[in-house]
């Protein structure tokens, strides 16, 4: 009986213990260290991580791109703050429906539909607070589809 217990109980246990890798923690630590070193190198090389975890290259003199989404019945973000003279582009992404992004005092009137992205320059010559409105009648919440662009000194 003891031999049967030994053969069916202890030997399989010894076999399982022998098959387990002996250094999983050290390998994971090395992977983490390598990733951190790579991220540091990318930062040194002018690479940055955006909100979605995508790498984008930061180039000297290139405009800052602000992503704005349009959906029933809101712009996100509703308010954008930039500095006077800063080079800025707005990347307007339509999530639902058909919408317009209109800032009459800045000469902006862009239309975007669901699934489409439109990119345009934001003039930042004059400081002030500029009202944004949806220029396409889009339903019951159309009047509430507003925002602001704030250009600071």
CSV table of C-alpha atoms in Angstrom, one decimal:
chain,number,residue,atom,x,y,z
A,1,UNK,CA,0.0,0.0,0.0
A,2,UNK,CA,2.9,2.4,0.8
A,3,UNK,CA,4.5,1.7,-2.5
A,4,UNK,CA,1.2,2.5,-4.4
A,5,UNK,CA,0.8,5.7,-2.4
A,6,UNK,CA,4.4,6.6,-3.2
A,7,UNK,CA,4.0,5.9,-6.9
A,8,UNK,CA,0.7,7.7,-7.4
A,9,UNK,CA,1.1,10.5,-4.8
A,10,UNK,CA,4.7,11.5,-4.3
A,11,UNK,CA,6.2,10.8,-7.7
A,12,UNK,CA,3.7,13.0,-9.7
A,13,UNK,CA,4.2,15.8,-7.2
A,14,UNK,CA,8.0,15.6,-7.6
A,15,UNK,CA,7.5,15.5,-11.4
A,16,UNK,CA,5.4,18.7,-11.3
A,17,UNK,CA,7.9,20.5,-9.1
A,18,UNK,CA,10.7,19.6,-11.4
A,19,UNK,CA,8.8,21.0,-14.5
A,20,UNK,CA,8.2,24.5,-13.0
A,21,UNK,CA,10.6,27.1,-14.4
A,22,UNK,CA,13.0,28.2,-11.7
A,23,UNK,CA,13.4,31.9,-12.6
A,24,UNK,CA,10.1,33.4,-13.8
A,25,UNK,CA,10.4,36.5,-11.6
A,26,UNK,CA,13.9,37.4,-12.8
A,27,UNK,CA,12.8,37.0,-16.5
A,28,UNK,CA,9.8,39.3,-15.9
A,29,UNK,CA,12.0,41.8,-14.1
A,30,UNK,CA,14.5,41.8,-17.0
A,31,UNK,CA,11.5,42.4,-19.5
A,32,UNK,CA,10.3,45.3,-17.4
A,33,UNK,CA,13.8,46.8,-17.2
A,34,UNK,CA,14.2,46.5,-20.9
A,35,UNK,CA,10.9,48.2,-21.6
A,36,UNK,CA,11.7,51.1,-19.2
A,37,UNK,CA,15.1,51.6,-20.9
A,38,UNK,CA,13.4,51.5,-24.4
A,39,UNK,CA,10.8,54.1,-23.2
A,40,UNK,CA,13.6,56.3,-21.8
A,41,UNK,CA,15.4,56.1,-25.2
A,42,UNK,CA,12.2,57.0,-27.0
A,43,UNK,CA,11.8,60.1,-24.8
A,44,UNK,CA,15.4,61.1,-25.5
A,45,UNK,CA,14.8,60.6,-29.2
A,46,UNK,CA,11.7,62.9,-29.2
A,47,UNK,CA,9.0,60.2,-29.1
A,48,UNK,CA,6.0,60.6,-26.9
A,49,UNK,CA,3.1,58.4,-25.7
A,50,UNK,CA,-0.4,59.7,-26.4
A,51,UNK,CA,-3.6,59.0,-24.4
A,52,UNK,CA,-4.3,55.8,-26.3
A,53,UNK,CA,-0.8,54.4,-25.8
A,54,UNK,CA,0.2,55.1,-29.4
A,55,UNK,CA,3.7,56.4,-30.1
A,56,UNK,CA,3.9,59.7,-31.9
A,57,UNK,CA,7.0,61.6,-32.8
A,58,UNK,CA,7.4,65.1,-31.4
A,59,UNK,CA,9.0,67.3,-34.1
A,60,UNK,CA,10.5,70.7,-33.4
A,61,UNK,CA,8.3,73.3,-35.0
A,62,UNK,CA,5.4,71.0,-35.7
A,63,UNK,CA,1.9,72.1,-34.6
A,64,UNK,CA,0.2,70.7,-31.5
A,65,UNK,CA,-2.7,68.5,-32.5
A,66,UNK,CA,-5.8,68.7,-30.3
A,67,UNK,CA,-8.3,65.8,-30.8
A,68,UNK,CA,-11.9,66.9,-30.5
A,69,UNK,CA,-14.8,64.5,-30.9
A,70,UNK,CA,-18.3,65.5,-32.1
A,71,UNK,CA,-21.3,63.4,-31.1
A,72,UNK,CA,-25.0,64.0,-30.2
A,73,UNK,CA,-25.0,66.7,-28.6
A,74,UNK,CA,-21.6,67.6,-27.4
A,75,UNK,CA,-18.0,68.4,-28.3
A,76,UNK,CA,-15.3,66.7,-26.2
A,77,UNK,CA,-13.4,68.5,-24.9
A,78,UNK,CA,-15.9,71.4,-24.8
A,79,UNK,CA,-13.2,74.0,-24.0
A,80,UNK,CA,-9.7,74.3,-25.6
A,81,UNK,CA,-7.0,76.5,-24.1
A,82,UNK,CA,-4.0,77.6,-26.2
A,83,UNK,CA,-1.3,80.3,-26.2
A,84,UNK,CA,-1.3,83.3,-28.5
A,85,UNK,CA,0.9,82.5,-31.5
A,86,UNK,CA,1.1,78.7,-30.7
A,87,UNK,CA,0.8,76.5,-33.8
A,88,UNK,CA,-2.3,74.3,-33.3
A,89,UNK,CA,-4.3,72.0,-35.4
A,90,UNK,CA,-7.7,70.5,-34.4
A,91,UNK,CA,-8.4,67.0,-35.4
A,92,UNK,CA,-12.2,66.8,-35.4
A,93,UNK,CA,-13.6,63.2,-35.3
A,94,UNK,CA,-17.2,62.5,-35.9
A,95,UNK,CA,-18.6,59.8,-33.6
A,96,UNK,CA,-22.3,60.1,-34.3
A,97,UNK,CA,-24.5,61.9,-36.8
A,98,UNK,CA,-23.5,64.9,-38.9
A,99,UNK,CA,-22.1,68.0,-37.1
A,100,UNK,CA,-20.4,71.3,-37.8
A,101,UNK,CA,-17.6,72.9,-35.8
A,102,UNK,CA,-18.2,76.6,-36.2
A,103,UNK,CA,-16.2,79.5,-34.7
A,104,UNK,CA,-17.3,82.5,-36.8
A,105,UNK,CA,-14.8,85.0,-35.1
A,106,UNK,CA,-11.9,82.8,-36.1
A,107,UNK,CA,-13.2,81.9,-39.6
A,108,UNK,CA,-13.8,78.3,-38.8
A,109,UNK,CA,-16.7,76.2,-40.1
A,110,UNK,CA,-15.9,72.5,-40.6
A,111,UNK,CA,-18.4,69.7,-41.1
A,112,UNK,CA,-17.8,66.1,-40.0
A,113,UNK,CA,-19.9,63.0,-40.2
A,114,UNK,CA,-19.7,59.8,-38.1
A,115,UNK,CA,-16.6,57.8,-38.9
A,116,UNK,CA,-14.8,60.8,-40.5
A,117,UNK,CA,-11.9,62.9,-39.2
A,118,UNK,CA,-11.2,66.4,-40.4
A,119,UNK,CA,-8.0,68.3,-39.5
A,120,UNK,CA,-7.6,72.0,-39.7
A,121,UNK,CA,-5.4,74.9,-38.4
A,122,UNK,CA,-6.5,76.9,-35.5
A,123,UNK,CA,-5.6,80.6,-35.8
A,124,UNK,CA,-4.1,81.8,-32.6
A,125,UNK,CA,-3.2,85.4,-33.5
A,126,UNK,CA,-5.7,87.2,-31.2
A,127,UNK,CA,-6.2,86.4,-27.5
A,128,UNK,CA,-9.7,86.0,-26.3
A,129,UNK,CA,-12.6,83.6,-25.6
A,130,UNK,CA,-14.3,82.3,-28.8
A,131,UNK,CA,-17.6,80.5,-28.9
A,132,UNK,CA,-17.9,77.2,-30.7
A,133,UNK,CA,-21.3,76.0,-32.0
A,134,UNK,CA,-22.5,73.1,-34.1
A,135,UNK,CA,-23.4,74.6,-37.5
A,136,UNK,CA,-25.5,71.6,-38.7
A,137,UNK,CA,-29.0,71.1,-37.2
A,138,UNK,CA,-28.5,67.7,-35.6
A,139,UNK,CA,-31.6,67.2,-33.5
A,140,UNK,CA,-33.2,68.1,-30.2
A,141,UNK,CA,-29.9,68.8,-28.4
A,142,UNK,CA,-28.4,71.0,-31.2
A,143,UNK,CA,-28.7,74.2,-29.2
A,144,UNK,CA,-26.7,72.7,-26.4
A,145,UNK,CA,-23.8,71.6,-28.7
A,146,UNK,CA,-21.4,74.4,-27.8
A,147,UNK,CA,-17.9,74.9,-26.6
A,148,UNK,CA,-15.1,77.5,-26.2
A,149,UNK,CA,-11.7,78.2,-27.6
A,150,UNK,CA,-9.6,80.2,-25.2
A,151,UNK,CA,-6.5,81.9,-26.5
A,152,UNK,CA,-4.3,83.2,-23.7
A,153,UNK,CA,-1.5,85.8,-23.9
